[in-house]
């Protein structure tokens, strides 16, 4: 089938299968951590803190990670980050097994994982081109990778909900620890023809400056990254409050919370399958604009849904919008950035996506503490819609300016 054409490449197939298992474990752990922290503390603010420390390193370290990835063997970096991630997951699993419910320790381990992810995510995205021989199949590979991630987002919380209610939190954490075994096995089976890295004589600081100048100097790249930054700061963090919606607003339990995560995952898979079937990447910006509007409107609907069934339906739509928005921007950057700047351009995507979410998590936690969870989520939805509208106005103005420049060039010629 056309939708699975990237799996014909052996290296990408191994990567796909290994990551599929590992990501299910990651989402099991994420669901268990959120539920555990809220169960122990009952604090919306601490939920925001946990989200903050797990992602804030991406804001600080992502550009540096991009320069490091451009300088060194990406495959080796990926193996190292996966081994360290397994060690972190093991430490958390044993801590919970022995009932060491220490919130500062949980926050500390979440911070360590965030530091690892700053390098791991940038490296995985940059390595994608080396796993897919034909550049025309790269958008399909990115979409399949997103589909895999979001299928894990469905399965992980769903499995976590069952395990949390039946066996307890420690089984979720050990499940994530063991899930790194297949991903490491698949990585060791890969045979990548990685190009020899020519060590740059430039300093890391010089390369950081070059990366910033390149991204900021390209209007399309910079505008998409700004749009993603706004979404990650003000809209995507609405997810932080879903344990409160599940437990307090809809009087549910851990399974109810897992339904919210899984519903968003279903929407993400629908969106990813659509993107995987695209035969061209010419309409990525248009897709991103429509997705941003859908995302903002559906978050608004979640805020004031009166019944659990309606809330879950709108959560599906949030998944559709968020997945299409982030994946379209990711695909555009990977297919338009020049090769020598690809990792650094991707690092700004990671910074805008993962780096802004933790600040937004703290912000929405603070808003929910003062205004209540429904009003806080409502505000996030409104910002999402306004951001999409402003982006449309910006693109129209840019097109007019470019048309005027072309007209002047024709007249001058």
CSV table of C-alpha atoms in Angstrom, one decimal:
chain,number,residue,atom,x,y,z
A,1,UNK,CA,0.0,0.0,0.0
A,2,UNK,CA,1.1,3.6,-0.7
A,3,UNK,CA,0.7,4.6,2.9
A,4,UNK,CA,3.4,2.1,4.0
A,5,UNK,CA,5.9,2.7,1.2
A,6,UNK,CA,8.7,3.9,3.6
A,7,UNK,CA,8.8,0.5,5.3
A,8,UNK,CA,10.5,-1.0,2.2
A,9,UNK,CA,13.7,0.5,3.6
A,10,UNK,CA,15.2,-2.0,6.1
A,11,UNK,CA,16.7,0.5,8.5
A,12,UNK,CA,13.5,2.6,8.7
A,13,UNK,CA,11.5,-0.6,9.3
A,14,UNK,CA,13.7,-1.6,12.2
A,15,UNK,CA,13.6,1.9,13.6
A,16,UNK,CA,9.8,1.9,13.2
A,17,UNK,CA,9.2,-1.5,14.9
A,18,UNK,CA,11.6,-0.8,17.8
A,19,UNK,CA,10.3,2.7,18.5
A,20,UNK,CA,6.7,1.4,18.4
A,21,UNK,CA,7.2,-0.8,21.4
A,22,UNK,CA,9.3,1.7,23.3
A,23,UNK,CA,6.9,4.6,22.8
A,24,UNK,CA,4.0,2.5,24.2
A,25,UNK,CA,6.1,2.2,27.4
A,26,UNK,CA,6.9,5.9,27.4
A,27,UNK,CA,3.2,6.8,27.3
A,28,UNK,CA,2.4,4.2,30.0
A,29,UNK,CA,5.0,5.9,32.2
A,30,UNK,CA,3.8,9.4,31.4
A,31,UNK,CA,0.2,8.5,32.2
A,32,UNK,CA,1.3,6.8,35.4
A,33,UNK,CA,3.4,9.8,36.5
A,34,UNK,CA,0.6,12.3,35.9
A,35,UNK,CA,-1.9,10.1,37.8
A,36,UNK,CA,0.5,9.4,40.7
A,37,UNK,CA,1.5,13.0,41.2
A,38,UNK,CA,-2.1,14.2,41.2
A,39,UNK,CA,-3.2,11.3,43.4
A,40,UNK,CA,-0.5,12.1,46.0
A,41,UNK,CA,-0.8,15.9,45.9
A,42,UNK,CA,-4.1,16.9,44.4
A,43,UNK,CA,-2.2,19.9,43.0
A,44,UNK,CA,-2.8,21.3,39.5
A,45,UNK,CA,0.3,23.4,39.9
A,46,UNK,CA,2.5,20.3,40.6
A,47,UNK,CA,1.1,18.7,37.5
A,48,UNK,CA,2.4,21.7,35.6
A,49,UNK,CA,5.8,21.5,37.4
A,50,UNK,CA,6.2,17.8,36.3
A,51,UNK,CA,5.4,18.8,32.7
A,52,UNK,CA,7.7,21.8,32.9
A,53,UNK,CA,10.9,19.9,34.1
A,54,UNK,CA,10.4,17.1,31.6
A,55,UNK,CA,10.5,19.4,28.6
A,56,UNK,CA,12.2,22.7,29.6
A,57,UNK,CA,15.7,21.3,28.7
A,58,UNK,CA,14.5,21.3,25.0
A,59,UNK,CA,14.1,25.1,25.2
A,60,UNK,CA,17.6,25.6,26.5
A,61,UNK,CA,19.6,22.7,25.0
A,62,UNK,CA,17.9,22.1,21.6
A,63,UNK,CA,20.0,24.5,19.5
A,64,UNK,CA,23.2,23.2,21.2
A,65,UNK,CA,22.0,19.6,20.5
A,66,UNK,CA,21.5,20.5,16.8
A,67,UNK,CA,25.1,21.6,16.5
A,68,UNK,CA,26.4,18.5,18.4
A,69,UNK,CA,24.3,16.2,16.1
A,70,UNK,CA,25.7,18.0,13.0
A,71,UNK,CA,29.3,17.4,14.3
A,72,UNK,CA,29.0,13.7,15.3
A,73,UNK,CA,27.8,10.3,14.2
A,74,UNK,CA,24.0,10.5,14.6
A,75,UNK,CA,23.5,6.8,15.0
A,76,UNK,CA,26.0,6.6,17.9
A,77,UNK,CA,24.3,9.5,19.6
A,78,UNK,CA,20.9,7.8,19.3
A,79,UNK,CA,22.2,4.6,20.8
A,80,UNK,CA,23.7,6.5,23.8
A,81,UNK,CA,20.5,8.4,24.5
A,82,UNK,CA,18.5,5.2,24.4
A,83,UNK,CA,20.8,3.5,26.9
A,84,UNK,CA,20.7,6.4,29.3
A,85,UNK,CA,16.9,6.6,28.9
A,86,UNK,CA,16.6,3.0,29.9
A,87,UNK,CA,18.7,3.6,33.0
A,88,UNK,CA,16.5,6.6,33.9
A,89,UNK,CA,13.3,4.4,33.5
A,90,UNK,CA,14.9,1.7,35.6
A,91,UNK,CA,15.7,4.1,38.5
A,92,UNK,CA,12.1,5.4,38.4
A,93,UNK,CA,10.6,1.9,38.3
A,94,UNK,CA,12.6,0.7,41.3
A,95,UNK,CA,11.8,3.8,43.3
A,96,UNK,CA,8.0,3.2,42.8
A,97,UNK,CA,8.4,-0.5,43.5
A,98,UNK,CA,9.8,0.2,46.9
A,99,UNK,CA,7.0,2.8,47.6
A,100,UNK,CA,9.5,5.7,47.7
A,101,UNK,CA,6.8,8.3,46.8
A,102,UNK,CA,9.1,11.3,46.8
A,103,UNK,CA,7.8,14.1,44.6
A,104,UNK,CA,11.2,16.0,44.4
A,105,UNK,CA,12.8,12.7,43.3
A,106,UNK,CA,10.1,12.2,40.6
A,107,UNK,CA,10.6,15.7,39.4
A,108,UNK,CA,14.4,15.2,39.4
A,109,UNK,CA,14.2,12.0,37.3
A,110,UNK,CA,11.7,13.8,34.9
A,111,UNK,CA,14.3,16.6,34.5
A,112,UNK,CA,17.0,14.0,33.6
A,113,UNK,CA,14.7,12.5,31.0
A,114,UNK,CA,14.1,16.0,29.6
A,115,UNK,CA,17.8,16.6,29.2
A,116,UNK,CA,18.2,13.2,27.3
A,117,UNK,CA,15.2,14.1,25.1
A,118,UNK,CA,16.7,17.4,24.0
A,119,UNK,CA,19.4,15.4,22.2
A,120,UNK,CA,17.4,12.2,21.4
A,121,UNK,CA,14.5,13.9,19.5
A,122,UNK,CA,16.8,16.2,17.5
A,123,UNK,CA,19.0,13.2,16.6
A,124,UNK,CA,16.1,10.9,15.6
A,125,UNK,CA,14.6,13.6,13.4
A,126,UNK,CA,17.9,14.4,11.7
A,127,UNK,CA,18.7,10.7,11.2
A,128,UNK,CA,15.4,10.1,9.3
A,129,UNK,CA,17.0,11.2,6.0
A,130,UNK,CA,19.7,8.5,6.4
A,131,UNK,CA,17.2,5.8,7.0
A,132,UNK,CA,15.1,6.6,3.9
A,133,UNK,CA,17.2,6.4,0.7
A,134,UNK,CA,14.7,8.3,-1.6
A,135,UNK,CA,14.0,11.9,-0.5
A,136,UNK,CA,10.6,11.7,-2.1
A,137,UNK,CA,9.6,9.1,0.5
A,138,UNK,CA,10.8,11.3,3.4
A,139,UNK,CA,7.4,13.0,4.0
A,140,UNK,CA,5.8,9.5,4.1
A,141,UNK,CA,8.4,8.3,6.6
A,142,UNK,CA,7.8,11.4,8.8
A,143,UNK,CA,4.0,10.8,8.7
A,144,UNK,CA,4.5,7.1,9.5
A,145,UNK,CA,6.7,8.0,12.4
A,146,UNK,CA,4.0,10.3,13.6
A,147,UNK,CA,1.4,7.6,13.2
A,148,UNK,CA,3.5,5.3,15.2
A,149,UNK,CA,3.9,7.9,17.9
A,150,UNK,CA,0.2,8.5,18.1
A,151,UNK,CA,-0.8,4.8,18.0
A,152,UNK,CA,1.5,4.5,21.0
A,153,UNK,CA,-0.3,7.5,22.5
A,154,UNK,CA,-3.6,5.5,22.2
A,155,UNK,CA,-2.2,2.1,23.4
A,156,UNK,CA,0.0,3.4,26.1
A,157,UNK,CA,-2.6,5.3,28.2
A,158,UNK,CA,-5.2,2.6,27.5
A,159,UNK,CA,-2.9,-0.1,28.8
A,160,UNK,CA,-1.8,2.1,31.7
A,161,UNK,CA,-5.4,2.7,32.7
A,162,UNK,CA,-6.0,-1.1,32.9
A,163,UNK,CA,-2.6,-1.7,34.7
A,164,UNK,CA,-3.1,1.1,37.1
A,165,UNK,CA,-6.5,-0.2,38.2
A,166,UNK,CA,-5.5,-3.8,38.3
A,167,UNK,CA,-1.9,-4.2,39.3
A,168,UNK,CA,-0.7,-0.7,40.4
A,169,UNK,CA,1.7,2.0,39.3
A,170,UNK,CA,4.9,0.0,39.6
A,171,UNK,CA,3.9,-2.3,36.7
A,172,UNK,CA,3.6,0.7,34.4
A,173,UNK,CA,7.1,1.9,35.3
A,174,UNK,CA,8.7,-1.5,34.8
A,175,UNK,CA,6.8,-1.9,31.5
A,176,UNK,CA,8.6,1.2,30.2
A,177,UNK,CA,11.9,0.0,31.5
A,178,UNK,CA,11.6,-3.3,29.7
A,179,UNK,CA,10.4,-1.6,26.5
A,180,UNK,CA,13.9,-0.3,25.8
A,181,UNK,CA,15.2,-3.8,25.1
A,182,UNK,CA,13.5,-4.2,21.7
A,183,UNK,CA,14.4,-0.6,20.6
A,184,UNK,CA,18.1,-1.2,21.4
A,185,UNK,CA,18.0,-4.6,19.7
A,186,UNK,CA,16.6,-3.0,16.5
A,187,UNK,CA,19.2,-0.2,16.6
A,188,UNK,CA,22.0,-2.7,16.8
A,189,UNK,CA,20.5,-4.6,13.8
A,190,UNK,CA,20.5,-1.5,11.6
A,191,UNK,CA,23.2,-1.0,8.9
A,192,UNK,CA,23.4,2.7,8.1
A,193,UNK,CA,25.8,4.0,5.5
A,194,UNK,CA,26.5,7.1,7.5
A,195,UNK,CA,28.7,9.6,5.9
A,196,UNK,CA,32.0,10.4,7.5
A,197,UNK,CA,31.7,13.4,9.7
A,198,UNK,CA,34.1,16.2,8.8
A,199,UNK,CA,35.0,17.8,12.1
A,200,UNK,CA,34.3,21.5,11.9
A,201,UNK,CA,37.0,23.9,13.1
A,202,UNK,CA,34.3,26.4,14.1
A,203,UNK,CA,33.3,26.7,17.7
A,204,UNK,CA,29.9,25.5,18.9
A,205,UNK,CA,29.0,29.2,19.5
A,206,UNK,CA,29.7,30.1,15.9
A,207,UNK,CA,27.6,27.2,14.6
A,208,UNK,CA,24.8,28.3,16.9
A,209,UNK,CA,24.9,31.8,15.4
A,210,UNK,CA,24.9,30.3,11.9
A,211,UNK,CA,21.9,28.2,12.6
A,212,UNK,CA,20.0,31.1,14.1
A,213,UNK,CA,20.8,33.4,11.1
A,214,UNK,CA,19.8,30.7,8.6
A,215,UNK,CA,16.4,30.0,10.3
A,216,UNK,CA,15.6,33.6,11.0
A,217,UNK,CA,16.6,34.6,7.5
A,218,UNK,CA,14.1,32.3,5.9
A,219,UNK,CA,10.6,33.8,6.2
A,220,UNK,CA,8.7,30.6,5.7
A,221,UNK,CA,10.8,28.6,8.2
A,222,UNK,CA,10.8,31.4,10.8
A,223,UNK,CA,7.1,32.1,10.6
A,224,UNK,CA,6.3,28.4,11.0
A,225,UNK,CA,8.5,28.1,14.0
A,226,UNK,CA,6.9,31.2,15.6
A,227,UNK,CA,3.5,29.7,14.9
A,228,UNK,CA,4.5,26.4,16.5
A,229,UNK,CA,6.0,28.3,19.5
A,230,UNK,CA,2.7,30.1,20.1
A,231,UNK,CA,0.8,26.8,19.9
A,232,UNK,CA,3.2,25.0,22.2
A,233,UNK,CA,3.1,27.8,24.7
A,234,UNK,CA,-0.6,28.6,24.8
A,235,UNK,CA,-2.6,25.8,23.3
A,236,UNK,CA,-1.0,22.3,23.5
A,237,UNK,CA,-0.5,22.5,27.3
A,238,UNK,CA,-4.3,22.2,27.8
A,239,UNK,CA,-3.5,18.5,28.1
A,240,UNK,CA,-1.9,19.2,31.4
A,241,UNK,CA,-5.3,19.7,33.0
A,242,UNK,CA,-6.9,16.5,31.7
A,243,UNK,CA,-6.3,14.6,35.0
A,244,UNK,CA,-8.4,17.3,36.7
A,245,UNK,CA,-11.1,17.0,34.0
A,246,UNK,CA,-11.2,13.2,34.4
A,247,UNK,CA,-11.1,13.1,38.2
A,248,UNK,CA,-12.9,16.2,39.4
A,249,UNK,CA,-15.2,17.5,36.5
A,250,UNK,CA,-16.4,14.1,35.2
A,251,UNK,CA,-15.9,12.2,38.6
A,252,UNK,CA,-13.7,9.5,37.0
A,253,UNK,CA,-10.7,7.5,37.8
A,254,UNK,CA,-7.4,6.4,36.2
A,255,UNK,CA,-9.2,4.7,33.3
A,256,UNK,CA,-11.2,7.9,32.6
A,257,UNK,CA,-8.0,9.8,32.4
A,258,UNK,CA,-6.5,7.2,30.0
A,259,UNK,CA,-9.6,7.7,27.8
A,260,UNK,CA,-8.8,11.4,27.3
A,261,UNK,CA,-5.2,10.6,26.2
A,262,UNK,CA,-6.4,7.8,24.0
A,263,UNK,CA,-9.1,9.9,22.4
A,264,UNK,CA,-6.5,12.6,21.4
A,265,UNK,CA,-4.3,9.7,20.1
A,266,UNK,CA,-7.1,8.4,17.9
A,267,UNK,CA,-7.4,11.9,16.3
A,268,UNK,CA,-3.7,12.1,15.8
A,269,UNK,CA,-3.6,8.7,14.0
A,270,UNK,CA,-6.5,9.8,11.7
A,271,UNK,CA,-4.5,12.9,10.9
A,272,UNK,CA,-1.2,11.1,10.4
A,273,UNK,CA,-2.7,8.5,8.0
A,274,UNK,CA,-4.0,11.4,5.9
A,275,UNK,CA,-0.6,13.0,5.8
A,276,UNK,CA,1.1,9.7,5.0
A,277,UNK,CA,-1.1,9.4,1.9
A,278,UNK,CA,-0.1,12.8,0.5
A,279,UNK,CA,1.7,12.4,-2.8
A,280,UNK,CA,3.2,15.9,-2.6
A,281,UNK,CA,4.3,18.3,0.1
A,282,UNK,CA,3.3,21.5,-1.8
A,283,UNK,CA,0.2,22.2,0.4
A,284,UNK,CA,1.9,21.8,3.8
A,285,UNK,CA,1.4,25.4,4.9
A,286,UNK,CA,-2.3,25.4,3.9
A,287,UNK,CA,-2.8,22.1,5.8
A,288,UNK,CA,-1.1,23.7,8.9
A,289,UNK,CA,-3.4,26.7,8.8
A,290,UNK,CA,-6.6,24.5,8.7
A,291,UNK,CA,-5.2,22.2,11.3
A,292,UNK,CA,-4.5,25.1,13.6
A,293,UNK,CA,-8.0,26.4,13.4
A,294,UNK,CA,-9.4,22.9,14.0
A,295,UNK,CA,-7.1,22.5,17.0
A,296,UNK,CA,-8.1,25.9,18.6
A,297,UNK,CA,-11.8,25.4,18.1
A,298,UNK,CA,-11.8,21.8,19.5
A,299,UNK,CA,-9.9,22.9,22.6
A,300,UNK,CA,-12.7,25.5,23.1
A,301,UNK,CA,-15.3,22.8,22.8
A,302,UNK,CA,-13.5,20.6,25.4
A,303,UNK,CA,-13.4,23.4,27.8
A,304,UNK,CA,-17.2,23.6,28.1
A,305,UNK,CA,-18.3,20.0,27.2
A,306,UNK,CA,-21.2,19.1,29.5
A,307,UNK,CA,-20.9,15.3,29.1
A,308,UNK,CA,-17.9,13.0,29.1
A,309,UNK,CA,-18.9,11.5,25.7
A,310,UNK,CA,-18.8,15.0,24.1
A,311,UNK,CA,-15.5,15.8,25.8
A,312,UNK,CA,-14.0,12.7,24.3
A,313,UNK,CA,-15.3,13.5,20.8
A,314,UNK,CA,-13.8,16.9,21.0
A,315,UNK,CA,-10.5,15.4,22.3
A,316,UNK,CA,-10.4,13.3,19.1
A,317,UNK,CA,-10.6,16.6,17.1
A,318,UNK,CA,-7.8,18.2,19.2
A,319,UNK,CA,-5.6,15.2,18.2
A,320,UNK,CA,-6.5,15.7,14.5
A,321,UNK,CA,-5.6,19.4,14.7
A,322,UNK,CA,-2.5,19.2,16.8
A,323,UNK,CA,-1.0,16.2,14.9
A,324,UNK,CA,-1.6,17.8,11.5
A,325,UNK,CA,-0.2,21.2,12.7
A,326,UNK,CA,3.1,19.8,14.2
A,327,UNK,CA,3.7,17.2,11.5
A,328,UNK,CA,3.1,19.6,8.6
A,329,UNK,CA,5.7,22.0,10.1
A,330,UNK,CA,8.1,19.2,10.8
A,331,UNK,CA,7.8,17.9,7.2
A,332,UNK,CA,8.2,21.3,5.7
A,333,UNK,CA,11.4,22.0,7.7
A,334,UNK,CA,13.0,18.6,6.9
A,335,UNK,CA,12.2,18.9,3.2
A,336,UNK,CA,13.2,22.6,2.8
A,337,UNK,CA,16.2,23.1,5.0
A,338,UNK,CA,19.6,22.7,3.3
A,339,UNK,CA,21.4,19.5,4.3
A,340,UNK,CA,24.3,21.3,6.2
A,341,UNK,CA,21.7,23.1,8.3
A,342,UNK,CA,19.1,20.4,8.7
A,343,UNK,CA,19.9,19.3,12.3
A,344,UNK,CA,20.1,22.9,13.4
A,345,UNK,CA,16.8,23.8,11.7
A,346,UNK,CA,15.2,20.7,13.3
A,347,UNK,CA,16.6,21.8,16.7
A,348,UNK,CA,14.6,25.0,16.5
A,349,UNK,CA,11.5,22.9,15.7
A,350,UNK,CA,12.2,20.8,18.8
A,351,UNK,CA,12.8,24.0,20.8
A,352,UNK,CA,9.6,25.6,19.6
A,353,UNK,CA,7.6,22.4,20.1
A,354,UNK,CA,8.9,20.7,23.2
A,355,UNK,CA,10.7,23.7,24.7
A,356,UNK,CA,7.7,26.0,25.0
A,357,UNK,CA,5.3,23.3,26.3
A,358,UNK,CA,6.8,23.2,29.8
A,359,UNK,CA,6.4,27.0,30.2
A,360,UNK,CA,2.9,26.6,29.0
A,361,UNK,CA,2.2,23.8,31.4
A,362,UNK,CA,3.2,26.1,34.3
A,363,UNK,CA,1.1,28.9,32.9
A,364,UNK,CA,-2.0,26.8,32.4
A,365,UNK,CA,-1.6,25.2,35.9
A,366,UNK,CA,-1.4,28.7,37.4
A,367,UNK,CA,-4.4,29.8,35.4
A,368,UNK,CA,-6.4,26.8,36.5
A,369,UNK,CA,-5.5,27.5,40.1
A,370,UNK,CA,-6.9,31.0,39.8
A,371,UNK,CA,-9.7,30.8,37.2
A,372,UNK,CA,-10.6,27.1,37.3
A,373,UNK,CA,-9.8,24.4,34.7
A,374,UNK,CA,-12.6,25.1,32.3
A,375,UNK,CA,-11.8,28.8,31.9
A,376,UNK,CA,-8.1,28.1,31.6
A,377,UNK,CA,-8.7,25.7,28.7
A,378,UNK,CA,-11.1,28.1,27.1
A,379,UNK,CA,-8.5,30.8,27.1
A,380,UNK,CA,-6.0,28.4,25.4
A,381,UNK,CA,-8.6,27.6,22.7
A,382,UNK,CA,-9.2,31.3,22.0
A,383,UNK,CA,-5.5,32.0,21.6
A,384,UNK,CA,-5.2,29.0,19.2
A,385,UNK,CA,-7.9,30.4,16.9
A,386,UNK,CA,-6.4,34.0,17.0
A,387,UNK,CA,-2.9,32.7,16.3
A,388,UNK,CA,-4.2,30.9,13.1
A,389,UNK,CA,-6.0,34.0,12.0
A,390,UNK,CA,-2.9,36.2,12.5
A,391,UNK,CA,-0.8,33.7,10.6
A,392,UNK,CA,-3.2,33.9,7.6
A,393,UNK,CA,-3.0,37.7,7.6
A,394,UNK,CA,0.8,37.5,7.8
A,395,UNK,CA,1.0,35.1,4.8
A,396,UNK,CA,-1.3,37.3,2.7
A,397,UNK,CA,0.8,40.4,3.5
A,398,UNK,CA,3.9,38.5,2.6
A,399,UNK,CA,2.5,37.4,-0.7
A,400,UNK,CA,1.5,40.9,-1.6
A,401,UNK,CA,5.0,42.2,-0.8
A,402,UNK,CA,6.6,39.5,-3.0
A,403,UNK,CA,4.1,40.2,-5.8
A,404,UNK,CA,5.1,43.9,-5.6
A,405,UNK,CA,8.8,43.0,-5.7
A,406,UNK,CA,8.2,40.8,-8.8
A,407,UNK,CA,6.2,43.5,-10.5
A,408,UNK,CA,9.0,46.1,-9.9
A,409,UNK,CA,11.6,43.6,-11.3
A,410,UNK,CA,9.6,43.1,-14.4
A,411,UNK,CA,9.1,46.9,-14.9
A,412,UNK,CA,12.8,47.5,-14.3
A,413,UNK,CA,13.7,44.7,-16.8
